[in-house]
Tab-separated table of C-alpha atoms in Angstrom:
chain	number	residue	atom	x	y	z
A	1	UNK	CA	-144.698	-259.172	208.325
A	2	UNK	CA	-144.407	-255.468	208.940
A	3	UNK	CA	-143.900	-254.190	212.668
A	4	UNK	CA	-142.811	-250.750	214.671
A	5	UNK	CA	-141.304	-251.120	217.664
A	6	UNK	CA	-141.138	-248.277	220.535
A	7	UNK	CA	-140.086	-248.626	224.033
A	8	UNK	CA	-143.270	-249.121	226.201
A	9	UNK	CA	-142.621	-246.200	229.008
A	10	UNK	CA	-139.768	-243.937	229.619
A	11	UNK	CA	-139.085	-241.361	232.437
A	12	UNK	CA	-137.432	-238.178	232.352
A	13	UNK	CA	-136.728	-235.088	234.609
A	14	UNK	CA	-138.338	-231.746	233.792
A	15	UNK	CA	-135.726	-229.408	232.157
A	16	UNK	CA	-134.073	-232.868	230.584
A	17	UNK	CA	-133.676	-234.114	227.156
A	18	UNK	CA	-135.143	-237.381	226.218
A	19	UNK	CA	-134.805	-239.354	223.125
A	20	UNK	CA	-137.474	-241.696	221.982
A	21	UNK	CA	-136.535	-244.638	219.531
A	22	UNK	CA	-138.379	-246.417	216.895
A	23	UNK	CA	-137.597	-248.992	214.822
A	24	UNK	CA	-139.481	-250.414	211.796
A	25	UNK	CA	-139.600	-253.137	209.334
A	26	UNK	CA	-142.127	-252.464	206.516
A	27	UNK	CA	-143.076	-253.210	202.517
A	28	UNK	CA	-141.461	-250.029	201.275
A	29	UNK	CA	-141.353	-246.664	202.816
A	30	UNK	CA	-143.390	-243.381	201.998
A	31	UNK	CA	-142.563	-241.469	204.886
A	32	UNK	CA	-142.442	-241.828	209.105
A	33	UNK	CA	-144.753	-239.415	211.209
A	34	UNK	CA	-144.570	-238.908	214.962
A	35	UNK	CA	-147.766	-238.322	217.183
A	36	UNK	CA	-148.232	-236.724	220.889
A	37	UNK	CA	-151.168	-238.123	222.533
A	38	UNK	CA	-152.377	-236.848	225.934
A	39	UNK	CA	-154.078	-239.247	227.962
A	40	UNK	CA	-157.833	-239.448	227.059
A	41	UNK	CA	-157.097	-237.409	223.881
A	42	UNK	CA	-156.981	-237.985	219.873
A	43	UNK	CA	-153.178	-237.801	218.777
A	44	UNK	CA	-151.756	-234.693	217.490
A	45	UNK	CA	-149.476	-234.519	214.590
A	46	UNK	CA	-145.570	-233.643	215.764
A	47	UNK	CA	-143.341	-234.325	212.730
A	48	UNK	CA	-142.785	-235.810	209.325
A	49	UNK	CA	-139.609	-237.654	207.964
A	50	UNK	CA	-139.108	-239.025	204.660
A	51	UNK	CA	-135.442	-238.301	203.863
A	52	UNK	CA	-132.404	-239.128	205.932
A	53	UNK	CA	-131.315	-236.553	208.553
A	54	UNK	CA	-132.945	-234.110	211.455
A	55	UNK	CA	-135.858	-232.083	211.221
A	56	UNK	CA	-136.235	-229.715	214.202
A	57	UNK	CA	-139.160	-227.880	215.081
A	58	UNK	CA	-138.774	-226.015	218.196
A	59	UNK	CA	-138.234	-228.085	221.419
A	60	UNK	CA	-139.254	-231.442	219.007
A	61	UNK	CA	-136.489	-232.741	216.554
A	62	UNK	CA	-136.947	-236.279	214.706
A	63	UNK	CA	-134.161	-238.209	213.082
A	64	UNK	CA	-134.500	-240.534	210.055
A	65	UNK	CA	-132.323	-243.501	208.807
A	66	UNK	CA	-134.187	-245.353	206.068
A	67	UNK	CA	-130.901	-247.751	205.879
A	68	UNK	CA	-131.439	-248.799	209.511
A	69	UNK	CA	-135.099	-248.931	209.549
A	70	UNK	CA	-134.962	-246.159	212.572
A	71	UNK	CA	-135.931	-242.688	214.151
A	72	UNK	CA	-136.004	-241.098	216.967
A	73	UNK	CA	-137.737	-237.758	218.701
A	74	UNK	CA	-135.784	-235.696	220.919
A	75	UNK	CA	-137.721	-233.531	223.152
A	76	UNK	CA	-135.505	-230.643	224.835
A	77	UNK	CA	-136.153	-228.809	227.889
A	78	UNK	CA	-138.754	-231.182	229.013
A	79	UNK	CA	-141.858	-229.495	230.813
A	80	UNK	CA	-144.723	-231.290	232.709
A	81	UNK	CA	-147.191	-230.954	229.862
A	82	UNK	CA	-144.882	-233.033	227.670
A	83	UNK	CA	-146.073	-235.972	229.428
A	84	UNK	CA	-148.031	-238.136	227.010
A	85	UNK	CA	-147.768	-241.037	224.915
A	86	UNK	CA	-145.654	-240.686	221.665
A	87	UNK	CA	-146.609	-242.672	218.567
A	88	UNK	CA	-144.890	-243.496	215.615
A	89	UNK	CA	-146.289	-244.315	212.260
A	90	UNK	CA	-144.913	-245.753	208.767
A	91	UNK	CA	-146.458	-245.181	205.519
A	92	UNK	CA	-145.725	-247.954	203.433
A	93	UNK	CA	-145.690	-248.887	200.018
A	94	UNK	CA	-149.475	-249.199	199.722
A	95	UNK	CA	-151.628	-247.419	196.866
A	96	UNK	CA	-153.840	-246.048	199.931
A	97	UNK	CA	-151.272	-244.708	201.856
A	98	UNK	CA	-152.241	-246.402	205.297
A	99	UNK	CA	-150.200	-245.653	208.135
A	100	UNK	CA	-148.755	-248.909	210.155
A	101	UNK	CA	-149.043	-247.553	213.797
A	102	UNK	CA	-146.450	-248.447	216.793
A	103	UNK	CA	-148.105	-248.922	220.117
A	104	UNK	CA	-146.591	-245.916	221.468
A	105	UNK	CA	-144.383	-244.727	224.349
A	106	UNK	CA	-145.229	-243.294	227.372
A	107	UNK	CA	-143.130	-240.298	228.790
A	108	UNK	CA	-143.531	-239.355	232.377
A	109	UNK	CA	-141.972	-236.435	233.333
A	110	UNK	CA	-140.871	-236.103	236.722
A	111	UNK	CA	-140.162	-232.783	238.496
B	1	UNK	CA	-158.445	-224.196	207.149
B	2	UNK	CA	-158.860	-228.032	207.227
B	3	UNK	CA	-161.233	-229.529	210.407
B	4	UNK	CA	-162.500	-232.681	211.418
B	5	UNK	CA	-165.750	-233.037	213.647
B	6	UNK	CA	-166.571	-235.890	215.189
B	7	UNK	CA	-169.354	-236.630	217.736
B	8	UNK	CA	-170.561	-237.792	220.504
B	9	UNK	CA	-167.416	-237.589	222.760
B	10	UNK	CA	-168.692	-240.323	224.829
B	11	UNK	CA	-171.488	-242.797	224.363
B	12	UNK	CA	-172.637	-245.651	226.863
B	13	UNK	CA	-174.820	-248.302	224.832
B	14	UNK	CA	-176.019	-251.423	226.550
B	15	UNK	CA	-174.993	-255.019	224.700
B	16	UNK	CA	-176.929	-255.679	221.452
B	17	UNK	CA	-177.916	-251.874	220.768
B	18	UNK	CA	-177.125	-249.955	217.375
B	19	UNK	CA	-174.478	-247.617	216.931
B	20	UNK	CA	-173.903	-244.459	214.702
B	21	UNK	CA	-170.844	-242.435	215.028
B	22	UNK	CA	-170.500	-239.396	212.598
B	23	UNK	CA	-167.546	-237.639	211.272
B	24	UNK	CA	-167.310	-234.867	209.113
B	25	UNK	CA	-164.250	-233.025	207.476
B	26	UNK	CA	-164.025	-229.097	206.294
B	27	UNK	CA	-161.935	-227.308	204.079
B	28	UNK	CA	-160.734	-230.039	201.965
B	29	UNK	CA	-162.090	-232.048	198.709
B	30	UNK	CA	-161.943	-236.094	198.404
B	31	UNK	CA	-159.812	-236.281	201.343
B	32	UNK	CA	-158.746	-240.046	202.625
B	33	UNK	CA	-161.161	-241.019	205.412
B	34	UNK	CA	-160.270	-243.695	208.582
B	35	UNK	CA	-161.891	-244.929	211.540
B	36	UNK	CA	-159.705	-246.241	214.237
B	37	UNK	CA	-160.213	-248.032	217.496
B	38	UNK	CA	-157.643	-247.846	220.578
B	39	UNK	CA	-157.859	-250.420	223.574
B	40	UNK	CA	-156.922	-248.464	226.583
B	41	UNK	CA	-153.047	-248.414	226.907
B	42	UNK	CA	-152.602	-249.573	223.272
B	43	UNK	CA	-152.034	-248.478	219.803
B	44	UNK	CA	-154.101	-247.586	217.051
B	45	UNK	CA	-156.379	-250.205	215.095
B	46	UNK	CA	-157.357	-249.642	211.723
B	47	UNK	CA	-160.953	-250.511	211.347
B	48	UNK	CA	-162.146	-249.032	207.535
B	49	UNK	CA	-160.866	-246.656	205.211
B	50	UNK	CA	-161.853	-244.913	202.384
B	51	UNK	CA	-160.362	-242.918	199.390
B	52	UNK	CA	-163.822	-241.649	198.086
B	53	UNK	CA	-167.323	-241.665	198.303
B	54	UNK	CA	-169.280	-245.345	198.691
B	55	UNK	CA	-165.517	-246.798	198.712
B	56	UNK	CA	-164.726	-248.466	201.789
B	57	UNK	CA	-162.335	-251.110	202.828
B	58	UNK	CA	-162.287	-253.127	205.866
B	59	UNK	CA	-159.333	-254.178	207.872
B	60	UNK	CA	-160.745	-256.219	210.605
B	61	UNK	CA	-163.745	-258.591	210.445
B	62	UNK	CA	-166.206	-257.493	213.072
B	63	UNK	CA	-169.849	-256.602	213.470
B	64	UNK	CA	-168.739	-252.832	212.593
B	65	UNK	CA	-169.491	-251.314	209.430
B	66	UNK	CA	-168.724	-247.899	207.513
B	67	UNK	CA	-170.356	-246.011	205.148
B	68	UNK	CA	-169.204	-242.589	202.956
B	69	UNK	CA	-172.313	-241.251	201.837
B	70	UNK	CA	-171.004	-237.632	201.249
B	71	UNK	CA	-167.380	-236.762	200.249
B	72	UNK	CA	-166.709	-235.404	203.917
B	73	UNK	CA	-168.672	-237.534	205.834
B	74	UNK	CA	-167.839	-240.900	207.284
B	75	UNK	CA	-170.011	-242.898	209.474
B	76	UNK	CA	-169.474	-245.767	211.979
B	77	UNK	CA	-172.104	-248.335	212.309
B	78	UNK	CA	-173.113	-251.123	214.308
B	79	UNK	CA	-176.372	-253.235	213.957
B	80	UNK	CA	-175.821	-254.999	217.602
B	81	UNK	CA	-172.997	-254.069	219.679
B	82	UNK	CA	-170.613	-256.540	222.010
B	83	UNK	CA	-169.101	-256.043	224.691
B	84	UNK	CA	-165.927	-256.165	223.000
B	85	UNK	CA	-166.618	-252.903	221.190
B	86	UNK	CA	-165.706	-250.797	223.921
B	87	UNK	CA	-162.727	-248.375	223.120
B	88	UNK	CA	-161.802	-245.255	221.686
B	89	UNK	CA	-163.069	-244.638	218.194
B	90	UNK	CA	-160.882	-242.156	216.472
B	91	UNK	CA	-161.817	-240.740	212.797
B	92	UNK	CA	-158.833	-239.274	211.061
B	93	UNK	CA	-158.580	-237.723	207.263
B	94	UNK	CA	-155.335	-236.920	205.235
B	95	UNK	CA	-155.462	-234.753	202.137
B	96	UNK	CA	-152.887	-236.099	199.868
B	97	UNK	CA	-150.516	-239.259	200.131
B	98	UNK	CA	-147.593	-237.394	202.078
B	99	UNK	CA	-149.449	-235.698	204.295
B	100	UNK	CA	-150.111	-236.345	207.888
B	101	UNK	CA	-153.525	-237.656	209.136
B	102	UNK	CA	-155.203	-235.734	211.303
B	103	UNK	CA	-157.664	-236.783	214.053
B	104	UNK	CA	-161.368	-235.925	215.490
B	105	UNK	CA	-161.625	-235.994	219.050
B	106	UNK	CA	-162.558	-239.206	219.641
B	107	UNK	CA	-165.492	-240.674	220.927
B	108	UNK	CA	-165.068	-242.925	224.141
B	109	UNK	CA	-167.554	-245.847	223.806
B	110	UNK	CA	-168.542	-247.859	226.765
B	111	UNK	CA	-170.637	-251.242	226.672
B	112	UNK	CA	-172.380	-252.179	229.522
């Protein structure tokens, strides 16, 4: 079957760095996406990885290892507004390019 | 620019009543369109997707249906709502195979 695993919840301190891991087992691979979702709101797109390596976007970076079926989202200089759920999603080898979604990691930032 | 509009933002309906949620996309042609449901504290469950006008694929058998009467319009419907239909409904689109999905603001549906 197809599966994506993320930790359910993480806690970090304002100003610190946190790494949110995502492992996946899917039928083929056509890219991995990270989304941020604040409570009661829709998910917003953060990053996209299709090749191995690190993609950096300001305070957020995302890493992918296709051979290990593994990705992480790295958040630096944490701010209180980063408190949200972070969703990992994989596009498998499907002709209609559907996404397989993880359940999300709830990140709690403490002052 | 590409935008997606979804309404209403919140909806309270009695059990057994009908439902119609609408979603429209602007700034792109022939998008892939998706309806998701998210239960509280849970991940996204894909309900329907469409790759073109009149083309609807259902992922989960249930009392909901979807239609795509125009290229950039996607409608989620039900003839008779159940208590289990409560949740956060999200419409999304992507413009091409490698592009990310972008979401509407969502509709919070409560069934009484």
